[in-house]
mmCIF file of C-alpha atoms and ligand atoms in Angstrom:
data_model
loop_
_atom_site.group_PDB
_atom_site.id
_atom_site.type_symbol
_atom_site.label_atom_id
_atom_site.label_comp_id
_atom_site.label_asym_id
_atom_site.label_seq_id
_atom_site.Cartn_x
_atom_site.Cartn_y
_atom_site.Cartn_z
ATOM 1 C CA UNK P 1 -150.482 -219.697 -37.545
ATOM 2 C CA UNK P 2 -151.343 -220.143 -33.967
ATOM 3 C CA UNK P 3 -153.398 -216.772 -32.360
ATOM 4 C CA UNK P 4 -150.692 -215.329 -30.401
ATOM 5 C CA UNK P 5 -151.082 -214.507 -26.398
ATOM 6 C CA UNK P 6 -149.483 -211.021 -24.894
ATOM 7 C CA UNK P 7 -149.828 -210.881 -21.268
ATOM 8 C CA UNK P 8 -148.573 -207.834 -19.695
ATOM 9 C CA UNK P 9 -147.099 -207.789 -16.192
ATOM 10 C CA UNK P 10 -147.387 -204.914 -14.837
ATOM 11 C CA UNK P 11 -145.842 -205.985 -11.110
ATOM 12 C CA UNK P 12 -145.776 -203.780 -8.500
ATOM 13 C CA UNK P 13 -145.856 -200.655 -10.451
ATOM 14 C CA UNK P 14 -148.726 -197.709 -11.380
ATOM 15 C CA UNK P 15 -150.828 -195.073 -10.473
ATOM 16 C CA UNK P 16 -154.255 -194.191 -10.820
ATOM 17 C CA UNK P 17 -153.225 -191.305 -13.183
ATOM 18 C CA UNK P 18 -150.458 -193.260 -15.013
ATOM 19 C CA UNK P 19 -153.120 -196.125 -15.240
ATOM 20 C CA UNK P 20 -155.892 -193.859 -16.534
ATOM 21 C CA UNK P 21 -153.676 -192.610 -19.384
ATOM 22 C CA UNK P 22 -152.240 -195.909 -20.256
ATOM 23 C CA UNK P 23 -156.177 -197.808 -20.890
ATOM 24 C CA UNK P 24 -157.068 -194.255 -22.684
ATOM 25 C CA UNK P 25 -154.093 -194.702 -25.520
ATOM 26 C CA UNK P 26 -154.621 -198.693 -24.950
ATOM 27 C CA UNK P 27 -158.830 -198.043 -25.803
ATOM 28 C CA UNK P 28 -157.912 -195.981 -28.742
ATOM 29 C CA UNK P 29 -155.223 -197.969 -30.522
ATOM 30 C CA UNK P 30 -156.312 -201.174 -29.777
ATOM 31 C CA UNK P 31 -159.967 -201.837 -31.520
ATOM 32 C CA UNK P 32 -159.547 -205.219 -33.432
ATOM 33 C CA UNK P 33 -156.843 -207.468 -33.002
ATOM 34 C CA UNK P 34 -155.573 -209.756 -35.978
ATOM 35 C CA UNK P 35 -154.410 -213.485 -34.769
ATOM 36 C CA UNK P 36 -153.595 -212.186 -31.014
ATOM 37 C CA UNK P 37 -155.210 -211.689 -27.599
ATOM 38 C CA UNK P 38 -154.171 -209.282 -25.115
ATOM 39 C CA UNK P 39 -154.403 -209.609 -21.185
ATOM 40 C CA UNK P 40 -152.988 -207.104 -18.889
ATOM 41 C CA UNK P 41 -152.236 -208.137 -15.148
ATOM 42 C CA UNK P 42 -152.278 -204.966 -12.669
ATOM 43 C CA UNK P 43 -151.637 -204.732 -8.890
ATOM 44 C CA UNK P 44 -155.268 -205.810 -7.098
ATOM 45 C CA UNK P 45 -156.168 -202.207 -5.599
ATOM 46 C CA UNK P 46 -156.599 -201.194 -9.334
ATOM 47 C CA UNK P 47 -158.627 -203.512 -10.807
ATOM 48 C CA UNK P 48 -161.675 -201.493 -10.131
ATOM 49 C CA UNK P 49 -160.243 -199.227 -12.043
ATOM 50 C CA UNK P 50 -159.096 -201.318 -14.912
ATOM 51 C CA UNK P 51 -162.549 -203.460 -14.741
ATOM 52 C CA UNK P 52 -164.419 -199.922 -15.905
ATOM 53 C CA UNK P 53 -161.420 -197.957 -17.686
ATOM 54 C CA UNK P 54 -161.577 -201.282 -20.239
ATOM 55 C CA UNK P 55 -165.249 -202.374 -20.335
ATOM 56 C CA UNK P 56 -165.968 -203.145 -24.131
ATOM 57 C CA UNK P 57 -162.354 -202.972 -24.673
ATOM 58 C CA UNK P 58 -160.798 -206.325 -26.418
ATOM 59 C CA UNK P 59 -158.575 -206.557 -23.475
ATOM 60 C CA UNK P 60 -158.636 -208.867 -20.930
ATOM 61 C CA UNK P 61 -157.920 -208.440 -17.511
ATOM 62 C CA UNK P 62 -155.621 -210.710 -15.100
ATOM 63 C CA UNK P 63 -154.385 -210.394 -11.697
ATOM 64 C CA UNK P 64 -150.826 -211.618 -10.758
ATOM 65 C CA UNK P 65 -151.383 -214.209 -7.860
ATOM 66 C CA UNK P 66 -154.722 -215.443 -5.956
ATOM 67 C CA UNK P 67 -154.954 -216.861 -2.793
ATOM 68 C CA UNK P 68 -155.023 -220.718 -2.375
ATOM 69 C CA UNK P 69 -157.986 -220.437 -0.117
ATOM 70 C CA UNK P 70 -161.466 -219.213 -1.336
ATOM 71 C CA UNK P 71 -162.282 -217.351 1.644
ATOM 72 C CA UNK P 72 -161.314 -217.188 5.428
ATOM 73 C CA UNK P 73 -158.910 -216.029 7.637
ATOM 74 C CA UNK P 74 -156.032 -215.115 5.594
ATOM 75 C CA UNK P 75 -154.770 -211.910 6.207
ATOM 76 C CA UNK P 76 -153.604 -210.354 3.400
ATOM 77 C CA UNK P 77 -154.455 -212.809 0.644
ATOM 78 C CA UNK P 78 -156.864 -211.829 -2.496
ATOM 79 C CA UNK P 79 -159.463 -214.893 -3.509
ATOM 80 C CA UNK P 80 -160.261 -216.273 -6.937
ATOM 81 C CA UNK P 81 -163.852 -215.450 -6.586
ATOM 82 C CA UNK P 82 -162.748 -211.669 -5.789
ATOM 83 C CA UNK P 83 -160.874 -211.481 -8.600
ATOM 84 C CA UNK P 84 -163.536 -212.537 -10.737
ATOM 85 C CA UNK P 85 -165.902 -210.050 -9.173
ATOM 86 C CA UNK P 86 -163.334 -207.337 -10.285
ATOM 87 C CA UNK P 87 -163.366 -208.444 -14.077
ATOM 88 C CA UNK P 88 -160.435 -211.023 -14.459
ATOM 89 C CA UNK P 89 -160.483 -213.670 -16.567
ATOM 90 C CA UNK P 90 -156.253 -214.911 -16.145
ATOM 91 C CA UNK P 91 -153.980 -215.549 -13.213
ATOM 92 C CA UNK P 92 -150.766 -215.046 -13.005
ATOM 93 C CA UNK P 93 -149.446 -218.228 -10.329
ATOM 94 C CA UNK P 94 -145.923 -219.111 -9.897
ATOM 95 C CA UNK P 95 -143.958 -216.197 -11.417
ATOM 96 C CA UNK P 96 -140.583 -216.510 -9.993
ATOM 97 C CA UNK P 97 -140.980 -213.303 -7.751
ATOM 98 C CA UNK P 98 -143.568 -215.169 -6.023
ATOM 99 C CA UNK P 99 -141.098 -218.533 -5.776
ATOM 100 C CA UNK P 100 -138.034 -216.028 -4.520
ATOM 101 C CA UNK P 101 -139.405 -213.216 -2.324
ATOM 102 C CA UNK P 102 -142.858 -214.890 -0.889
ATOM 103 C CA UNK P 103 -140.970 -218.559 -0.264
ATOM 104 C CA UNK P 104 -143.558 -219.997 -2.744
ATOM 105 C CA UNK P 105 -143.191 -223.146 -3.651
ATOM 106 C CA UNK P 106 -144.627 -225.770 -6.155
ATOM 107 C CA UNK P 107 -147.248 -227.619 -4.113
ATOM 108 C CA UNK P 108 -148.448 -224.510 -3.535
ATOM 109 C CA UNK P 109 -148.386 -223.396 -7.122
ATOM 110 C CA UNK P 110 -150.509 -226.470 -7.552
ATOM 111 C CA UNK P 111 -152.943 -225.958 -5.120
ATOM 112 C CA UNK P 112 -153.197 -222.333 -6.730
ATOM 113 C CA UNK P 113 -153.861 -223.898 -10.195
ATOM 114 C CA UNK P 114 -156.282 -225.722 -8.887
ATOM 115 C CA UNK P 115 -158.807 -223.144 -7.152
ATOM 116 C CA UNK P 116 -158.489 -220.936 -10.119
ATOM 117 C CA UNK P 117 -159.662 -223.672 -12.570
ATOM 118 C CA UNK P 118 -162.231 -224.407 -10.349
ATOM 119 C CA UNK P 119 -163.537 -220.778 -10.250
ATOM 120 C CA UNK P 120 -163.188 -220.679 -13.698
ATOM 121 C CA UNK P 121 -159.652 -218.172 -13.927
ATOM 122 C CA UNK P 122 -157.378 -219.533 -16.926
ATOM 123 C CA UNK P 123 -154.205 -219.859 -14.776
ATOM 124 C CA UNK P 124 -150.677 -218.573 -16.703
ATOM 125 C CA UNK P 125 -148.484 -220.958 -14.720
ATOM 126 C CA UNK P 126 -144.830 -219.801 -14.521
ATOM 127 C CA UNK P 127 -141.398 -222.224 -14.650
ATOM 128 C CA UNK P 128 -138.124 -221.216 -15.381
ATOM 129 C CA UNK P 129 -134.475 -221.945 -14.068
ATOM 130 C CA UNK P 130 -132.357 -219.706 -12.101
ATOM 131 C CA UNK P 131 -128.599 -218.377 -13.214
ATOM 132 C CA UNK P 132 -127.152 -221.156 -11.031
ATOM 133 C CA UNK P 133 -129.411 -223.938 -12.304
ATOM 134 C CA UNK P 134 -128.806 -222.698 -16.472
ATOM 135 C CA UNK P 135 -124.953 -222.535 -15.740
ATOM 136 C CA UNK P 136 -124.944 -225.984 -14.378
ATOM 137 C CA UNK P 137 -126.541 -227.574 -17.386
ATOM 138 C CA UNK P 138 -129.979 -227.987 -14.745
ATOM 139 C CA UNK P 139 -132.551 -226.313 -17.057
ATOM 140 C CA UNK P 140 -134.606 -229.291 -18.916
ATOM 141 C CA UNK P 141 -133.879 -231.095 -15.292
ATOM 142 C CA UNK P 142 -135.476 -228.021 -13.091
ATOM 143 C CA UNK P 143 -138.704 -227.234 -15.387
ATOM 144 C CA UNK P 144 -139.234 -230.765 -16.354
ATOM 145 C CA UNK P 145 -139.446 -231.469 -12.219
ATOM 146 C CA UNK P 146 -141.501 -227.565 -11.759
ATOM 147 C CA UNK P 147 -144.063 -228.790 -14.370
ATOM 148 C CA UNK P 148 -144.578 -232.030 -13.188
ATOM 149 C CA UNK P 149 -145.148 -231.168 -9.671
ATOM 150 C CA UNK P 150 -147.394 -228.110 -10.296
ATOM 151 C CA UNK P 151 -149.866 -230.074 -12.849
ATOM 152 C CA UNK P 152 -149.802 -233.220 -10.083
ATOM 153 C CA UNK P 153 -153.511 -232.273 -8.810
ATOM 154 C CA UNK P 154 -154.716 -231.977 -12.636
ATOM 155 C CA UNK P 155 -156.793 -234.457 -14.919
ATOM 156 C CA UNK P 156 -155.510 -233.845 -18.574
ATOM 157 C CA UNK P 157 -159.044 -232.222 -18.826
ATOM 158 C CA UNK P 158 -158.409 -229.266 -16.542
ATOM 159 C CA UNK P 159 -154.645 -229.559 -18.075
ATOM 160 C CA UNK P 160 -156.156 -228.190 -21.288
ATOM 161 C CA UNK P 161 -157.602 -225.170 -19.475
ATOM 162 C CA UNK P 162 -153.866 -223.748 -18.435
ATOM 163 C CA UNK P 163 -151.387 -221.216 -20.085
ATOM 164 C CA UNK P 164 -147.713 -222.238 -19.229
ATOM 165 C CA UNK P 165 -144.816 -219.360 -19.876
ATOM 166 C CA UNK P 166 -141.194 -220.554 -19.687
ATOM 167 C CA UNK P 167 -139.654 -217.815 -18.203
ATOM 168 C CA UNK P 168 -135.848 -218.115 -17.337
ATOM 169 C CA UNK P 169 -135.108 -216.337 -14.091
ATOM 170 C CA UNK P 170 -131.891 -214.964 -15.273
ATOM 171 C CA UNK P 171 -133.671 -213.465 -18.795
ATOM 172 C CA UNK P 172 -136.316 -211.378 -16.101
ATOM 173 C CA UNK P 173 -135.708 -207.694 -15.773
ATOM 174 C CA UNK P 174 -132.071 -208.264 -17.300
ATOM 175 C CA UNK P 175 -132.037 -207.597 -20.721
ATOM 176 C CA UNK P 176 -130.391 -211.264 -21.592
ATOM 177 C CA UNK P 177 -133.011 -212.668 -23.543
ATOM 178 C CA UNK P 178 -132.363 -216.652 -23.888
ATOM 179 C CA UNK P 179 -131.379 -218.114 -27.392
ATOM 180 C CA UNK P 180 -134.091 -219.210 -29.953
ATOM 181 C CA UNK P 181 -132.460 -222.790 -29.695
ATOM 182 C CA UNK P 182 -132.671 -223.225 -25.729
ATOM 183 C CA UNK P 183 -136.660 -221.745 -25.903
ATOM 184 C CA UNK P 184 -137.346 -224.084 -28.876
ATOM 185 C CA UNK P 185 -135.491 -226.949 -26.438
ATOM 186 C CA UNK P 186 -137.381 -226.138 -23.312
ATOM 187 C CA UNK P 187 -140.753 -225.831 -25.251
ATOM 188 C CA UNK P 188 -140.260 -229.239 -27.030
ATOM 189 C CA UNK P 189 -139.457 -230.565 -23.565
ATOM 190 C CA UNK P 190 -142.868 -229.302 -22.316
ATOM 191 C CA UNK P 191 -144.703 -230.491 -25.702
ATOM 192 C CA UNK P 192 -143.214 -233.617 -25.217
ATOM 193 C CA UNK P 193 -143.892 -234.429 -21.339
ATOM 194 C CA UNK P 194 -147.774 -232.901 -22.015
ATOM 195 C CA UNK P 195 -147.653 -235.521 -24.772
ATOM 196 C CA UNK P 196 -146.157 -238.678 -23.097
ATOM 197 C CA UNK P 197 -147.853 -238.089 -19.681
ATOM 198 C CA UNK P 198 -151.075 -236.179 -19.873
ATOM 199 C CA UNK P 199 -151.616 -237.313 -23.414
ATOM 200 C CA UNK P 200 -152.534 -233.929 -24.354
ATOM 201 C CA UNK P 201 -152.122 -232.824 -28.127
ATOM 202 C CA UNK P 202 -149.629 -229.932 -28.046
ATOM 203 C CA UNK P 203 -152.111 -226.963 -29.901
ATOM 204 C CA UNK P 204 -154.171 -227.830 -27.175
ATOM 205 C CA UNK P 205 -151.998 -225.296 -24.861
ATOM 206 C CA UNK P 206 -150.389 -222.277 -25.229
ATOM 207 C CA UNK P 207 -146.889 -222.079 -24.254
ATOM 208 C CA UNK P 208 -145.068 -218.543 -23.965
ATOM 209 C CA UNK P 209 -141.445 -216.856 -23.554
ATOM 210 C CA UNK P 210 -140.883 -214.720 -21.151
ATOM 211 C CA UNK P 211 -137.514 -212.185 -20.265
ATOM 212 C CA UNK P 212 -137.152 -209.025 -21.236
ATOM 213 C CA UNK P 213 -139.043 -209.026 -23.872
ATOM 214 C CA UNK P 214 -138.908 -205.683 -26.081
ATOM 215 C CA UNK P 215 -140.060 -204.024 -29.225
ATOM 216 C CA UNK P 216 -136.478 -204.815 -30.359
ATOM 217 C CA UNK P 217 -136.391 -208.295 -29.983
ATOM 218 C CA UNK P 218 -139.894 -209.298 -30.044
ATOM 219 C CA UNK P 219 -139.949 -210.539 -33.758
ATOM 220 C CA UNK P 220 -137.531 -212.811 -32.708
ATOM 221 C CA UNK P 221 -138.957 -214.080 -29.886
ATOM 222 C CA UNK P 222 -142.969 -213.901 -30.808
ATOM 223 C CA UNK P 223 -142.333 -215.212 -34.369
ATOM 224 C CA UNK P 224 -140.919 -218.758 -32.989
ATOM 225 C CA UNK P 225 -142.897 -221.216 -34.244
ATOM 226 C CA UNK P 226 -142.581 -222.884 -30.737
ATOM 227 C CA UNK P 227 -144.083 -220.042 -29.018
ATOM 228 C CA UNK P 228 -146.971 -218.855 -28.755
ATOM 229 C CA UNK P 229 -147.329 -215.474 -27.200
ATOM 230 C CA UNK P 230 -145.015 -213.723 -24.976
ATOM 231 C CA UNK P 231 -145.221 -212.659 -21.239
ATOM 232 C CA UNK P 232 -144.221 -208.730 -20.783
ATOM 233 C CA UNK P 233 -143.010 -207.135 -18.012
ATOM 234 C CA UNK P 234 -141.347 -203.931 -17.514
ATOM 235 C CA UNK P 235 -142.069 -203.505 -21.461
ATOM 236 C CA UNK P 236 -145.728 -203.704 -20.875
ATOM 237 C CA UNK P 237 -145.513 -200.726 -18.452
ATOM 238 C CA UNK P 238 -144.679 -198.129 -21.303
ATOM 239 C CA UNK P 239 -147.742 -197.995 -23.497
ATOM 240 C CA UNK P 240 -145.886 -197.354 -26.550
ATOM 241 C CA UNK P 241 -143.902 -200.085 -26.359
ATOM 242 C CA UNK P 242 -146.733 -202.222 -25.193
ATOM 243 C CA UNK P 243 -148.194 -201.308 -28.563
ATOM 244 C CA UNK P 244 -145.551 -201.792 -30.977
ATOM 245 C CA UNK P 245 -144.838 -205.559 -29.164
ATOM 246 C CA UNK P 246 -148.861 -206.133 -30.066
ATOM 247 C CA UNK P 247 -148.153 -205.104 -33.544
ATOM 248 C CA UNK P 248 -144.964 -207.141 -34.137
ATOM 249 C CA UNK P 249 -147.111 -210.279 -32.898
ATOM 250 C CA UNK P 250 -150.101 -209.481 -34.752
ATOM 251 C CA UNK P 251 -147.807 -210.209 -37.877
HETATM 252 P P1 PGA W 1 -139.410 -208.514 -18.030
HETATM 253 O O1 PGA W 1 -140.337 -209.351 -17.022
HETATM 254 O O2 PGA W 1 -140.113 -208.464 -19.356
HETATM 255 O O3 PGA W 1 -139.267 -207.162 -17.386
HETATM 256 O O4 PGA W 1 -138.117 -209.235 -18.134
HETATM 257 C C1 PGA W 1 -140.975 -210.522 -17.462
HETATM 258 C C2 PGA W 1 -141.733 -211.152 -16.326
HETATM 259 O O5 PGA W 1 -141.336 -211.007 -15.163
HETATM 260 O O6 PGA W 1 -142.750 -211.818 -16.550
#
């Protein structure tokens, strides 16, 4: 069996006091992991926090976008190399609230991929189709064209060094969780274009599920052969059931 990845997505969501008590029950329940890593991506402003609250812990820490740039004149933006200061070792880049709300699109995805591989940040790169694109039969069409264009700047080397998570838009925040045959289709799609054009050997990357993922569904989704881990959102924000989802996937 394949070590499973859990990546929680935390969003735009927490408090320094909500935080605090979430790493304390995460420090205490969490000391060895069986066949699973866990990564938890928090808003920027608390990663100070997280970095300390979770030194020596077996959790990793990731951040949910970086900046394309490495420094400079971007108002607003976070860098790679700040983010690494702060403890990370994953990326979040391309979720599909990034695509929708912040107009981003897959060149820049790419570029994004490419800066955090450079700095050494193991990139969880997001595709996924929307409502309209799965009801008009677009899905294999849509990530097949998303993955394509976001690995263009990549030599299979540095292809190796990326986590992808199909995520359908219309499974996020929703409760609709897609069907085990469409993830095992999309995921052999993936497998198969890694294979045939990047000539990279399928273990080689990890490939999750995410949408409304939940301790009720999660042995479903997490036990997939296909799929190796599982990317958490509003789930991860409840410690309890952040837990029981590491459980299920620990086997
Ligand atoms: P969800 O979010 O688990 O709340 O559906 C998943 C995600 O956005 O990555």
């Amino acid at each position: 069996m394949c070590r499973k990845l859990i990546v929680g997505n935390w969003k735009m969501n927490g408090s320094l006091a909500t935080n605090a008590a979430f790493f304390d029950k995460l420090k205490i329940n969490i000391t060895a992991l069986n066949n699973v890593d866990i990564v938890i991506c928090i808003p920027a402003p608390y990663l100070a926090q997280a970095q300390i609250a979770l030194n020596n812990s077996i959790c990793s820490l990731g951040a949910q976008d970086l900046s394309a740039h490495l420094s400079g004149a971007y108002t607003g933006e976070v860098s790679a190399l700040m983010l690494k200061e702060f403890g990370c070792k994953y990326v979040i880049i391309g979720h599909s609230e990034r695509r929708m709300y912040h107009c981003e699109i897959n060149t820049t995805i790419a570029d994004k991929i490419a800066i955090a591989i450079q700095t050494g940040l193991i990139p969880i790169v997001c595709v996924g189709e929307t409502l309209d694109e799965y009801k008009a039969g677009q899905t294999n069409t849509v990530v097949s064209h998303q993955l394509d264009t976001v690995l263009a700047k990549l030599d299979s080397i540095f292809i190796t060094k990326i986590v992808l998570a199909y995520e359908p838009v219309w499974a996020i925040g929703t409760g609709h969780i897609a069907s085990q045959e469409m993830i095992q289709q999309v995921h052999s799609i993936i497998h198969a274009q890694l294979v045939n054009k990047y000539f990279i050997i399928p273990k080689m990357i990890k490939i999750l599920y995410g949408g409304s993922i939940k301790p009720n569904n999660a042995k479903e989704l997490l036990t997939m052969p296909y799929v190796d881990g599982g990317l958490i959102g509003s789930a991860a924000l409840n410690i309890d059931d952040f837990l029981a989802i590491i459980s299920i996937a620990q086997g």
